[in-house]
Every structure is written in C-alpha cells, then in structure tokens.
Amino acid sequence: TPWCLWAMEAWLKRPNLRSAAVMGLALANMITAGYAQTFHGTVIYMAVSLVTIPFVRASRLDWMATWRVRLLTGGAAALLCAGLAAIQLLPLFELVGLSHRNGGIALQFQFPPDYFFRGLVYTLKTDVDRLRSFPSIGSLLVCAAASMVILFKPSARLVGHLAAAFVLLQLGMGYGSPLFRVVYDHNIVPGLHYLRGVSLYTAISGVGIGVLAGAAIDGIASWLATDRQPLMRRTPLWGVLAAALLWSVGLALLDTPEAPLAQYAVVIAAVVGTALLARFGRTAAIPALFAVLLLTECVALRIQPFHLDNPAHIAESDSAKAIKSLPDWQDYKTIDASLAAIYSFMNSRSRDMLAGLFRMQSAITGNMPLVVNIKGLDGSRAFPL
C-alpha cells in the first residue's frame, strides 16, 4: 500500500509513461500479493485522496491543462497493472462464479468503535480470550502527531490524505461507524457487499495517518524555527494545548489499564525533547528526535520473535486416529465448523498456546490435513503455520 500511494504521488507530479509504469507495477504487485481486499481499499484511498482537486485553483487549472496526458498515462497504468496481474486475475474471474459469495454476503465480523480506537493508539499484547482491540501496531505518538496537522496549514494533497485516511477508517469500523452504515446500506462503494469483514481498511488508513504525522512533525519544526512572536501570541500554541486536552480526555474515556507505559513515555519524551531543541535553536533535529523515539517504541513493543516448540507436539490427535482406524478412512473428508484455529491469534509465547494447538488438532482444522494426511474441505489459515 505505501508503495502504491508513493507511485501515485510521483504520477500526480509528473504524469508521464515512466511514472505511470511505476504505478501500474506497484498496483500489480498488490494484486499478485493475493488479498484482493487490500487492492480494493487502496484504490478507494487513492480515489478519495483526489477529492481536493476541484476546490483548489492551482490543481484545477493543472488538471484542465493536462487532462489528455493524464487520461492516456492513467489508462496505460491500468493496462499494465491488468496485464502483469493477469496470472492472478484470470483464475479468479473463472472461480468467482463458483463462490457461495458471488451474490454478496452479510458482515460476519463486527466490533465496537472503542475496539478500533484502542488498536490505533496502543500496541497491546493480548490473548484471544481477552481481545479488547485488534492485534495492533497502534502508536499514541503517531496518532497524536497526525491530529495536529491541521494547525500548520496543510497542502491540498495532505488534506486529500486526511480525507482518505478518515474514509478508510470509517469503512474499517463497519457498523460501528454511522458513515459506514450510509455507504453500506445504499451501496455507495461497490464491492463492500462481497466481504465478510471490513476491518482490514483500518490498516490502510494507518498509512495515511503516518503521512499526516510526518507532515505535522515537519510543521512543528518549521513553526518553532521561524515564528519569533511572543509565546502567547503563537496561534498554533493554542491548538497544541487544545489537542493535548482533547487527547487527555479521550484516553481517560478509553479505559485501557493494560496500555504499555512505553507509549506514554515516548510522547512525554517527544514533548520535552521538542521544547529543549527549540530552546537551544536546534529545531532542525526535531524530525530526527521523533524518528528515534518511534524506532525505540517499535523495538520495545513490536519485535515479538516467534516461539518455536518441540515438533513432537505436532502429533496425530485421537480424532485422527479414530478415523484412520476405519478400513475406508482414505475416503473420508473432514470439515471444521469450530473456532479452534483462532488460537493462532494468541501471542506465540502465551501459556495457553499448546492447549490451543491441541484443540485445533482435535478438530482437524485448517492445515491439519497436511499433517495427518486426511483429506479436508477447509481452507488453510496461514497463521497456524
């Protein structure tokens, strides 16, 4: 997704065949990566981000003068994308008519709004039995910075990214968002009725949030470097104080006792560090400070090596042995209707991991037919691997 959005920015600046080829290649890579919903959400993001063009005189005049070349190069990008991704698309077009979802399907996975907000601002190491947010890489530092971008007169393109990130976040929240209800019930966004869940769109909105955070950090550094007015006359100061108050109230309402202290620590360090750098005239180092703090946060919270266990635990369950004791066991096909494979959402070092694994083996679910050599009708979830 980030590469597709970067390629689009390059094409917007210079609509020629080279930039169009890069954009087409990036989109084709997204399709061949295998998850069609990611492509769907990214294309929605790209389209929504253009919403500011008619309202900004410079952009409007530029598009009026270059519409032919944009049409030709944009069409070339679409053709290149379709051609390079044909190896993935053609079988899908053949198979889609056989799917039980080819006429649409209702949403089967729905969560309350606080589930997503908690996932945006915190990285929580939760087990499946106490899942209060989607297993996340949320960052209070990034979200707080992104929320301040409007204080620094963002460009039309940044406003476009703000609109796109907002729309994708609303789509990802599903029925927890009033906007989603309108879009879904009136079929405003094609394709949503073929999906069992929409939470993936929140991950795509996260890319836009990162872009906005970077712009806001640059804005803070530039503002502190150039504004020499008395402190209390600095208009953005009041905006920053208002944002700090709103965030304090919001986090108090979003009760999360298990929130890592490191996430609060890096925000405090960012505030103190920015003040010190401004005091000593080193505002050019503010973006580097935020980058180091984000890297520190990632190292502290998001590097979770997988725990590798004894292969002896991957053994035939009693269920598998019972089937194999029958003379015609090779004619059996299994299908699992349980949620046994959801254990794979657990932290790999959880004390309940082995119990979850044995439960999955007993259900002969997912990739278990590969292990016990009994034919299965189930799909194979990637996580248990």
mmCIF file of C-alpha atoms in Angstrom:
data_model
loop_
_atom_site.group_PDB
_atom_site.id
_atom_site.type_symbol
_atom_site.label_atom_id
_atom_site.label_comp_id
_atom_site.label_asym_id
_atom_site.label_seq_id
_atom_site.Cartn_x
_atom_site.Cartn_y
_atom_site.Cartn_z
ATOM 1 C CA THR A 1 0.000 0.000 0.000
ATOM 2 C CA PRO A 2 2.679 2.604 0.823
ATOM 3 C CA TRP A 3 4.475 1.863 -2.458
ATOM 4 C CA CYS A 4 1.219 2.274 -4.423
ATOM 5 C CA LEU A 5 0.497 5.612 -2.763
ATOM 6 C CA TRP A 6 4.076 6.802 -3.330
ATOM 7 C CA ALA A 7 3.834 5.817 -7.005
ATOM 8 C CA MET A 8 0.578 7.739 -7.286
ATOM 9 C CA GLU A 9 2.203 10.868 -5.840
ATOM 10 C CA ALA A 10 5.004 10.567 -8.409
ATOM 11 C CA TRP A 11 2.433 10.260 -11.206
ATOM 12 C CA LEU A 12 0.452 13.252 -9.922
ATOM 13 C CA LYS A 13 3.587 15.400 -10.025
ATOM 14 C CA ARG A 14 4.803 14.146 -13.419
ATOM 15 C CA PRO A 15 2.126 12.345 -15.449
ATOM 16 C CA ASN A 16 4.360 10.567 -17.966
ATOM 17 C CA LEU A 17 4.792 6.963 -19.112
ATOM 18 C CA ARG A 18 7.620 6.286 -16.662
ATOM 19 C CA SER A 19 5.629 7.325 -13.577
ATOM 20 C CA ALA A 20 2.563 5.537 -14.979
ATOM 21 C CA ALA A 21 4.588 2.334 -15.417
ATOM 22 C CA VAL A 22 5.799 2.507 -11.819
ATOM 23 C CA MET A 23 2.233 2.995 -10.570
ATOM 24 C CA GLY A 24 0.939 0.125 -12.706
ATOM 25 C CA LEU A 25 3.724 -2.148 -11.453
ATOM 26 C CA ALA A 26 3.032 -1.257 -7.816
ATOM 27 C CA LEU A 27 -0.685 -1.982 -8.192
ATOM 28 C CA ALA A 28 0.017 -5.266 -9.993
ATOM 29 C CA ASN A 29 2.296 -6.338 -7.144
ATOM 30 C CA MET A 30 -0.514 -5.622 -4.703
ATOM 31 C CA ILE A 31 -2.905 -7.869 -6.669
ATOM 32 C CA THR A 32 -0.427 -10.736 -7.002
ATOM 33 C CA ALA A 33 0.267 -10.473 -3.270
ATOM 34 C CA GLY A 34 -3.003 -12.366 -3.061
ATOM 35 C CA TYR A 35 -5.513 -10.456 -0.928
ATOM 36 C CA ALA A 36 -7.995 -8.666 -3.157
ATOM 37 C CA GLN A 37 -9.467 -6.570 -0.356
ATOM 38 C CA THR A 38 -6.148 -4.765 0.127
ATOM 39 C CA PHE A 39 -6.197 -3.712 -3.514
ATOM 40 C CA HIS A 40 -9.839 -2.664 -3.178
ATOM 41 C CA GLY A 41 -9.162 -0.500 -0.128
ATOM 42 C CA THR A 42 -6.026 1.063 -1.576
ATOM 43 C CA VAL A 43 -7.814 2.051 -4.783
ATOM 44 C CA ILE A 44 -10.595 3.619 -2.685
ATOM 45 C CA TYR A 45 -7.931 5.529 -0.745
ATOM 46 C CA MET A 46 -6.269 6.732 -3.942
ATOM 47 C CA ALA A 47 -9.586 7.927 -5.389
ATOM 48 C CA VAL A 48 -10.735 9.723 -2.225
ATOM 49 C CA SER A 49 -7.370 11.474 -1.854
ATOM 50 C CA LEU A 50 -8.119 13.348 -5.110
ATOM 51 C CA VAL A 51 -11.222 14.985 -3.634
ATOM 52 C CA THR A 52 -9.498 18.355 -3.110
ATOM 53 C CA ILE A 53 -8.563 18.885 -6.790
ATOM 54 C CA PRO A 54 -11.793 20.672 -7.864
ATOM 55 C CA PHE A 55 -11.599 23.026 -4.859
ATOM 56 C CA VAL A 56 -8.006 24.246 -5.271
ATOM 57 C CA ARG A 57 -7.465 26.674 -8.122
ATOM 58 C CA ALA A 58 -3.883 25.627 -8.934
ATOM 59 C CA SER A 59 -4.773 21.924 -9.002
ATOM 60 C CA ARG A 60 -7.926 22.554 -11.007
ATOM 61 C CA LEU A 61 -6.087 24.547 -13.665
ATOM 62 C CA ASP A 62 -3.280 21.967 -13.824
ATOM 63 C CA TRP A 63 -5.733 19.113 -14.427
ATOM 64 C CA MET A 64 -7.635 21.117 -17.010
ATOM 65 C CA ALA A 65 -4.387 21.692 -18.904
ATOM 66 C CA THR A 66 -3.109 18.109 -18.621
ATOM 67 C CA TRP A 67 -6.277 16.001 -18.724
ATOM 68 C CA ARG A 68 -5.347 14.316 -22.010
ATOM 69 C CA VAL A 69 -1.916 13.172 -20.879
ATOM 70 C CA ARG A 70 -3.349 12.109 -17.509
ATOM 71 C CA LEU A 71 -6.057 10.085 -19.231
ATOM 72 C CA LEU A 72 -3.535 8.372 -21.525
ATOM 73 C CA THR A 73 -0.896 7.664 -18.875
ATOM 74 C CA GLY A 74 -3.504 6.641 -16.297
ATOM 75 C CA GLY A 75 -5.015 4.242 -18.821
ATOM 76 C CA ALA A 76 -1.541 2.881 -19.566
ATOM 77 C CA ALA A 77 -1.002 2.258 -15.848
ATOM 78 C CA ALA A 78 -4.317 0.384 -15.633
ATOM 79 C CA LEU A 79 -3.486 -1.759 -18.680
ATOM 80 C CA LEU A 80 -0.008 -2.571 -17.367
ATOM 81 C CA CYS A 81 -1.460 -3.482 -13.977
ATOM 82 C CA ALA A 82 -4.076 -5.784 -15.541
ATOM 83 C CA GLY A 83 -1.515 -7.432 -17.817
ATOM 84 C CA LEU A 84 1.074 -8.093 -15.131
ATOM 85 C CA ALA A 85 -1.569 -9.321 -12.671
ATOM 86 C CA ALA A 86 -3.408 -11.486 -15.232
ATOM 87 C CA ILE A 87 -1.851 -14.651 -13.787
ATOM 88 C CA GLN A 88 -3.792 -13.898 -10.594
ATOM 89 C CA LEU A 89 -6.873 -12.241 -12.066
ATOM 90 C CA LEU A 90 -7.865 -14.740 -14.771
ATOM 91 C CA PRO A 91 -8.256 -17.741 -12.428
ATOM 92 C CA LEU A 92 -10.183 -15.529 -10.008
ATOM 93 C CA PHE A 93 -12.618 -14.492 -12.724
ATOM 94 C CA GLU A 94 -13.192 -18.177 -13.543
ATOM 95 C CA LEU A 95 -13.666 -19.198 -9.926
ATOM 96 C CA VAL A 96 -15.775 -16.306 -8.654
ATOM 97 C CA GLY A 97 -18.925 -17.706 -10.233
ATOM 98 C CA LEU A 98 -18.496 -20.864 -8.152
ATOM 99 C CA SER A 99 -18.235 -18.976 -4.882
ATOM 100 C CA HIS A 100 -21.145 -19.007 -2.443
ATOM 101 C CA ARG A 101 -20.440 -15.277 -2.075
ATOM 102 C CA ASN A 102 -20.937 -14.384 -5.729
ATOM 103 C CA GLY A 103 -24.267 -12.774 -4.894
ATOM 104 C CA GLY A 104 -22.977 -10.992 -1.820
ATOM 105 C CA ILE A 105 -22.734 -11.846 1.874
ATOM 106 C CA ALA A 106 -23.562 -10.140 5.159
ATOM 107 C CA LEU A 107 -20.883 -8.825 7.508
ATOM 108 C CA GLN A 108 -19.937 -11.614 9.876
ATOM 109 C CA PHE A 109 -17.214 -9.845 11.889
ATOM 110 C CA GLN A 110 -18.286 -6.674 13.669
ATOM 111 C CA PHE A 111 -16.693 -4.850 16.588
ATOM 112 C CA PRO A 112 -17.492 -1.759 18.708
ATOM 113 C CA PRO A 113 -15.755 1.579 17.930
ATOM 114 C CA ASP A 114 -13.510 1.524 21.015
ATOM 115 C CA TYR A 115 -12.033 -1.740 19.688
ATOM 116 C CA PHE A 116 -10.534 0.204 16.763
ATOM 117 C CA PHE A 117 -9.565 3.362 18.646
ATOM 118 C CA ARG A 118 -7.706 1.248 21.196
ATOM 119 C CA GLY A 119 -5.949 -0.550 18.351
ATOM 120 C CA LEU A 120 -4.928 2.765 16.760
ATOM 121 C CA VAL A 121 -3.258 4.281 19.812
ATOM 122 C CA TYR A 122 -1.904 1.248 21.679
ATOM 123 C CA THR A 123 0.147 -1.819 20.898
ATOM 124 C CA LEU A 124 -1.451 -4.409 23.158
ATOM 125 C CA LYS A 125 -0.086 -7.889 23.675
ATOM 126 C CA THR A 126 -3.453 -9.508 24.294
ATOM 127 C CA ASP A 127 -4.542 -13.129 24.105
ATOM 128 C CA VAL A 128 -7.603 -14.189 22.160
ATOM 129 C CA ASP A 129 -9.607 -14.764 25.364
ATOM 130 C CA ARG A 130 -9.313 -11.078 26.219
ATOM 131 C CA LEU A 131 -9.252 -9.380 22.856
ATOM 132 C CA ARG A 132 -10.049 -5.724 23.566
ATOM 133 C CA SER A 133 -8.511 -4.434 20.365
ATOM 134 C CA PHE A 134 -7.481 -5.924 17.083
ATOM 135 C CA PRO A 135 -3.901 -7.285 17.370
ATOM 136 C CA SER A 136 -2.329 -3.980 16.536
ATOM 137 C CA ILE A 137 0.731 -1.849 15.952
ATOM 138 C CA GLY A 138 -1.029 1.233 17.309
ATOM 139 C CA SER A 139 1.032 4.267 18.281
ATOM 140 C CA LEU A 140 -0.116 7.111 20.511
ATOM 141 C CA LEU A 141 2.918 9.120 19.359
ATOM 142 C CA VAL A 142 1.989 8.853 15.665
ATOM 143 C CA CYS A 143 -1.748 9.438 16.156
ATOM 144 C CA ALA A 144 -1.186 12.440 18.429
ATOM 145 C CA ALA A 145 1.209 13.989 15.914
ATOM 146 C CA ALA A 146 -1.160 13.308 12.992
ATOM 147 C CA SER A 147 -4.042 15.017 14.800
ATOM 148 C CA MET A 148 -2.082 18.294 14.813
ATOM 149 C CA VAL A 149 -1.512 18.516 11.063
ATOM 150 C CA ILE A 150 -4.447 20.911 10.613
ATOM 151 C CA LEU A 151 -2.657 23.511 12.771
ATOM 152 C CA PHE A 152 0.060 24.036 10.179
ATOM 153 C CA LYS A 153 -1.899 24.928 7.019
ATOM 154 C CA PRO A 154 -1.613 21.555 5.274
ATOM 155 C CA SER A 155 -1.329 21.447 1.483
ATOM 156 C CA ALA A 156 -4.179 20.282 -0.715
ATOM 157 C CA ARG A 157 -2.536 16.879 -1.101
ATOM 158 C CA LEU A 158 -2.249 16.470 2.666
ATOM 159 C CA VAL A 159 -5.920 17.370 3.028
ATOM 160 C CA GLY A 160 -6.586 14.682 0.421
ATOM 161 C CA HIS A 161 -4.663 12.149 2.522
ATOM 162 C CA LEU A 162 -6.571 13.310 5.600
ATOM 163 C CA ALA A 163 -9.895 12.724 3.824
ATOM 164 C CA ALA A 164 -8.782 9.319 2.504
ATOM 165 C CA ALA A 165 -7.486 8.145 5.891
ATOM 166 C CA PHE A 166 -10.742 9.256 7.528
ATOM 167 C CA VAL A 167 -12.909 7.436 4.960
ATOM 168 C CA LEU A 168 -10.873 4.201 5.171
ATOM 169 C CA LEU A 169 -11.025 4.306 8.963
ATOM 170 C CA GLN A 170 -14.816 4.699 8.827
ATOM 171 C CA LEU A 171 -15.133 1.818 6.362
ATOM 172 C CA GLY A 172 -12.917 -0.350 8.557
ATOM 173 C CA MET A 173 -15.062 0.270 11.622
ATOM 174 C CA GLY A 174 -18.063 -1.325 9.916
ATOM 175 C CA TYR A 175 -21.417 -0.805 11.606
ATOM 176 C CA GLY A 176 -19.629 0.957 14.463
ATOM 177 C CA SER A 177 -19.480 3.995 12.147
ATOM 178 C CA PRO A 178 -22.625 5.910 11.094
ATOM 179 C CA LEU A 179 -20.865 6.836 7.824
ATOM 180 C CA PHE A 180 -20.301 3.165 7.043
ATOM 181 C CA ARG A 181 -23.991 2.437 7.604
ATOM 182 C CA VAL A 182 -24.946 5.024 4.979
ATOM 183 C CA VAL A 183 -22.313 3.802 2.489
ATOM 184 C CA TYR A 184 -23.117 0.123 3.025
ATOM 185 C CA ASP A 185 -26.916 0.343 3.120
ATOM 186 C CA HIS A 186 -27.045 2.459 -0.063
ATOM 187 C CA ASN A 187 -24.270 0.548 -1.864
ATOM 188 C CA ILE A 188 -22.260 3.726 -2.461
ATOM 189 C CA VAL A 189 -18.907 1.894 -2.523
ATOM 190 C CA PRO A 190 -19.004 -1.065 -4.958
ATOM 191 C CA GLY A 191 -17.732 -4.352 -3.611
ATOM 192 C CA LEU A 192 -18.440 -3.991 0.110
ATOM 193 C CA HIS A 193 -21.327 -6.460 -0.019
ATOM 194 C CA TYR A 194 -18.959 -9.270 -1.034
ATOM 195 C CA LEU A 195 -16.960 -9.024 2.206
ATOM 196 C CA ARG A 196 -17.437 -10.858 5.490
ATOM 197 C CA GLY A 197 -15.336 -8.297 7.347
ATOM 198 C CA VAL A 198 -14.022 -4.812 6.675
ATOM 199 C CA SER A 199 -11.510 -4.213 9.486
ATOM 200 C CA LEU A 200 -8.601 -4.524 7.020
ATOM 201 C CA TYR A 201 -9.377 -0.993 5.802
ATOM 202 C CA THR A 202 -8.188 0.423 9.133
ATOM 203 C CA ALA A 203 -4.677 -0.824 8.313
ATOM 204 C CA ILE A 204 -4.771 1.084 5.020
ATOM 205 C CA SER A 205 -5.922 4.230 6.829
ATOM 206 C CA GLY A 206 -2.855 3.787 9.052
ATOM 207 C CA VAL A 207 -0.625 4.605 6.092
ATOM 208 C CA GLY A 208 -2.377 7.953 5.712
ATOM 209 C CA ILE A 209 -2.119 8.591 9.442
ATOM 210 C CA GLY A 210 1.631 8.051 9.165
ATOM 211 C CA VAL A 211 1.853 10.549 6.286
ATOM 212 C CA LEU A 212 -0.096 13.142 8.291
ATOM 213 C CA ALA A 213 2.099 12.580 11.348
ATOM 214 C CA GLY A 214 5.247 13.169 9.309
ATOM 215 C CA ALA A 215 3.810 16.383 7.869
ATOM 216 C CA ALA A 216 2.783 17.607 11.328
ATOM 217 C CA ILE A 217 6.270 16.948 12.730
ATOM 218 C CA ASP A 218 7.794 18.945 9.876
ATOM 219 C CA GLY A 219 5.232 21.667 10.586
ATOM 220 C CA ILE A 220 6.185 21.794 14.277
ATOM 221 C CA ALA A 221 9.887 22.081 13.415
ATOM 222 C CA SER A 222 9.277 24.801 10.825
ATOM 223 C CA TRP A 223 6.948 26.773 13.095
ATOM 224 C CA LEU A 224 9.381 26.767 16.009
ATOM 225 C CA ALA A 225 12.227 27.764 13.702
ATOM 226 C CA THR A 226 10.536 30.747 12.045
ATOM 227 C CA ASP A 227 7.950 32.172 14.434
ATOM 228 C CA ARG A 228 9.648 34.702 16.694
ATOM 229 C CA GLN A 229 6.498 36.321 18.087
ATOM 230 C CA PRO A 230 5.858 36.359 21.842
ATOM 231 C CA LEU A 231 4.961 32.870 23.041
ATOM 232 C CA MET A 232 1.318 33.512 23.924
ATOM 233 C CA ARG A 233 0.594 35.095 20.520
ATOM 234 C CA ARG A 234 1.556 31.988 18.590
ATOM 235 C CA THR A 235 -1.702 30.713 17.155
ATOM 236 C CA PRO A 236 -0.613 27.033 16.821
ATOM 237 C CA LEU A 237 0.303 27.010 20.518
ATOM 238 C CA TRP A 238 -3.340 27.195 21.470
ATOM 239 C CA GLY A 239 -4.144 24.439 19.011
ATOM 240 C CA VAL A 240 -1.449 22.211 20.521
ATOM 241 C CA LEU A 241 -2.771 22.863 24.033
ATOM 242 C CA ALA A 242 -6.343 22.134 22.890
ATOM 243 C CA ALA A 243 -5.185 18.912 21.211
ATOM 244 C CA ALA A 244 -3.361 17.869 24.403
ATOM 245 C CA LEU A 245 -6.536 18.471 26.429
ATOM 246 C CA LEU A 246 -8.708 16.519 23.986
ATOM 247 C CA TRP A 247 -6.251 13.625 23.931
ATOM 248 C CA SER A 248 -6.136 13.534 27.738
ATOM 249 C CA VAL A 249 -9.930 13.385 27.974
ATOM 250 C CA GLY A 250 -10.144 10.842 25.133
ATOM 251 C CA LEU A 251 -7.588 8.486 26.662
ATOM 252 C CA ALA A 252 -9.296 8.746 30.050
ATOM 253 C CA LEU A 253 -12.583 7.678 28.449
ATOM 254 C CA LEU A 254 -10.834 4.899 26.505
ATOM 255 C CA ASP A 255 -10.134 2.875 29.608
ATOM 256 C CA THR A 256 -7.119 0.642 28.875
ATOM 257 C CA PRO A 257 -5.300 -0.464 32.049
ATOM 258 C CA GLU A 258 -3.043 -2.785 30.051
ATOM 259 C CA ALA A 259 -1.691 0.058 27.887
ATOM 260 C CA PRO A 260 2.142 -0.116 27.844
ATOM 261 C CA LEU A 261 3.831 2.662 29.805
ATOM 262 C CA ALA A 262 6.364 2.942 26.959
ATOM 263 C CA GLN A 263 3.689 4.515 24.756
ATOM 264 C CA TYR A 264 3.139 7.335 27.239
ATOM 265 C CA ALA A 265 6.873 7.661 27.855
ATOM 266 C CA VAL A 266 7.741 8.331 24.196
ATOM 267 C CA VAL A 267 5.034 11.023 23.966
ATOM 268 C CA ILE A 268 6.403 12.758 27.075
ATOM 269 C CA ALA A 269 9.925 12.426 25.678
ATOM 270 C CA ALA A 270 8.764 13.945 22.384
ATOM 271 C CA VAL A 271 7.243 16.969 24.149
ATOM 272 C CA VAL A 272 10.244 17.535 26.436
ATOM 273 C CA GLY A 273 12.761 16.889 23.662
ATOM 274 C CA THR A 274 10.995 19.270 21.256
ATOM 275 C CA ALA A 275 10.947 22.008 23.903
ATOM 276 C CA LEU A 276 14.663 21.568 24.632
ATOM 277 C CA LEU A 277 15.643 21.543 20.956
ATOM 278 C CA ALA A 278 13.599 24.706 20.376
ATOM 279 C CA ARG A 279 15.159 26.348 23.407
ATOM 280 C CA PHE A 280 18.681 25.724 22.127
ATOM 281 C CA GLY A 281 17.927 26.573 18.493
ATOM 282 C CA ARG A 282 18.205 23.015 17.155
ATOM 283 C CA THR A 283 14.732 22.738 15.626
ATOM 284 C CA ALA A 284 16.110 21.022 12.516
ATOM 285 C CA ALA A 285 16.727 17.954 14.707
ATOM 286 C CA ILE A 286 13.063 17.631 15.789
ATOM 287 C CA PRO A 287 12.083 15.179 12.982
ATOM 288 C CA ALA A 288 15.124 13.036 13.849
ATOM 289 C CA LEU A 289 14.056 13.058 17.509
ATOM 290 C CA PHE A 290 10.600 11.741 16.587
ATOM 291 C CA ALA A 291 12.139 9.090 14.301
ATOM 292 C CA VAL A 292 14.403 7.846 17.093
ATOM 293 C CA LEU A 293 11.506 7.774 19.560
ATOM 294 C CA LEU A 294 9.318 5.837 17.113
ATOM 295 C CA LEU A 295 12.144 3.380 16.484
ATOM 296 C CA THR A 296 12.549 2.964 20.255
ATOM 297 C CA GLU A 297 8.822 2.313 20.582
ATOM 298 C CA CYS A 298 8.962 -0.288 17.808
ATOM 299 C CA VAL A 299 11.896 -2.101 19.423
ATOM 300 C CA ALA A 300 10.215 -2.055 22.837
ATOM 301 C CA LEU A 301 6.735 -3.142 21.761
ATOM 302 C CA ARG A 302 6.623 -4.626 18.279
ATOM 303 C CA ILE A 303 9.523 -7.046 17.962
ATOM 304 C CA GLN A 304 7.959 -10.317 19.063
ATOM 305 C CA PRO A 305 10.045 -13.299 17.918
ATOM 306 C CA PHE A 306 8.006 -16.411 17.368
ATOM 307 C CA HIS A 307 8.452 -19.130 19.939
ATOM 308 C CA LEU A 308 9.497 -22.399 18.263
ATOM 309 C CA ASP A 309 8.362 -25.527 20.090
ATOM 310 C CA ASN A 310 9.065 -29.240 20.017
ATOM 311 C CA PRO A 311 7.943 -30.882 16.731
ATOM 312 C CA ALA A 312 6.722 -33.819 18.819
ATOM 313 C CA HIS A 313 3.707 -31.702 19.720
ATOM 314 C CA ILE A 314 2.538 -31.988 16.105
ATOM 315 C CA ALA A 315 1.205 -35.500 16.526
ATOM 316 C CA GLU A 316 -1.923 -37.319 15.455
ATOM 317 C CA SER A 317 -4.869 -36.451 17.661
ATOM 318 C CA ASP A 318 -7.383 -39.001 18.924
ATOM 319 C CA SER A 319 -9.799 -37.723 16.270
ATOM 320 C CA ALA A 320 -7.351 -38.519 13.506
ATOM 321 C CA LYS A 321 -6.547 -41.947 14.966
ATOM 322 C CA ALA A 322 -10.268 -42.791 15.195
ATOM 323 C CA ILE A 323 -10.766 -42.010 11.502
ATOM 324 C CA LYS A 324 -7.655 -43.932 10.455
ATOM 325 C CA SER A 325 -8.826 -46.999 12.352
ATOM 326 C CA LEU A 326 -11.624 -47.426 9.806
ATOM 327 C CA PRO A 327 -10.946 -49.550 6.677
ATOM 328 C CA ASP A 328 -12.178 -46.830 4.286
ATOM 329 C CA TRP A 329 -10.540 -43.888 6.099
ATOM 330 C CA GLN A 330 -8.933 -42.629 2.878
ATOM 331 C CA ASP A 331 -12.406 -41.853 1.520
ATOM 332 C CA TYR A 332 -13.189 -39.555 4.464
ATOM 333 C CA LYS A 333 -13.129 -35.772 4.074
ATOM 334 C CA THR A 334 -13.187 -33.519 7.127
ATOM 335 C CA ILE A 335 -14.555 -30.037 7.575
ATOM 336 C CA ASP A 336 -14.317 -27.999 10.751
ATOM 337 C CA ALA A 337 -17.078 -25.611 11.815
ATOM 338 C CA SER A 338 -15.459 -24.656 15.135
ATOM 339 C CA LEU A 339 -13.294 -21.675 16.052
ATOM 340 C CA ALA A 340 -10.400 -23.908 17.102
ATOM 341 C CA ALA A 341 -7.939 -22.263 14.705
ATOM 342 C CA ILE A 342 -8.495 -18.856 16.319
ATOM 343 C CA TYR A 343 -5.809 -19.841 18.811
ATOM 344 C CA SER A 344 -3.398 -18.597 16.153
ATOM 345 C CA PHE A 345 -4.227 -15.004 17.156
ATOM 346 C CA MET A 346 -2.527 -15.608 20.511
ATOM 347 C CA ASN A 347 0.916 -14.349 21.319
ATOM 348 C CA SER A 348 3.220 -17.221 20.388
ATOM 349 C CA ARG A 349 4.659 -17.191 23.920
ATOM 350 C CA SER A 350 1.267 -17.443 25.613
ATOM 351 C CA ARG A 351 0.912 -20.139 28.273
ATOM 352 C CA ASP A 352 -2.317 -21.219 26.553
ATOM 353 C CA MET A 353 -0.604 -21.784 23.200
ATOM 354 C CA LEU A 354 -0.207 -25.560 23.479
ATOM 355 C CA ALA A 355 -3.791 -26.035 24.674
ATOM 356 C CA GLY A 356 -4.951 -24.088 21.615
ATOM 357 C CA LEU A 357 -2.771 -26.165 19.318
ATOM 358 C CA PHE A 358 -4.160 -29.437 20.702
ATOM 359 C CA ARG A 359 -7.710 -28.108 20.327
ATOM 360 C CA MET A 360 -7.007 -27.323 16.668
ATOM 361 C CA GLN A 361 -5.505 -30.778 16.102
ATOM 362 C CA SER A 362 -8.527 -32.480 17.647
ATOM 363 C CA ALA A 363 -10.809 -30.537 15.311
ATOM 364 C CA ILE A 364 -8.633 -31.490 12.298
ATOM 365 C CA THR A 365 -8.909 -27.924 11.110
ATOM 366 C CA GLY A 366 -7.154 -25.764 8.550
ATOM 367 C CA ASN A 367 -3.731 -27.103 7.718
ATOM 368 C CA MET A 368 -4.088 -30.215 9.886
ATOM 369 C CA PRO A 369 -4.961 -32.453 6.879
ATOM 370 C CA LEU A 370 -1.418 -31.739 5.696
ATOM 371 C CA VAL A 371 -0.085 -33.123 8.970
ATOM 372 C CA VAL A 372 -2.328 -36.178 9.492
ATOM 373 C CA ASN A 373 -2.884 -36.985 5.783
ATOM 374 C CA ILE A 374 -6.681 -36.951 5.989
ATOM 375 C CA LYS A 375 -8.433 -35.107 3.198
ATOM 376 C CA GLY A 376 -10.042 -31.824 4.230
ATOM 377 C CA LEU A 377 -12.563 -29.415 2.718
ATOM 378 C CA ASP A 378 -11.381 -26.484 4.852
ATOM 379 C CA GLY A 379 -9.209 -23.617 3.775
ATOM 380 C CA SER A 380 -5.827 -23.428 5.452
ATOM 381 C CA ARG A 381 -5.375 -20.346 7.600
ATOM 382 C CA ALA A 382 -1.843 -19.009 7.291
ATOM 383 C CA PHE A 383 -1.324 -18.170 10.969
ATOM 384 C CA PRO A 384 -1.135 -21.734 12.390
ATOM 385 C CA LEU A 385 1.828 -22.436 10.138
#
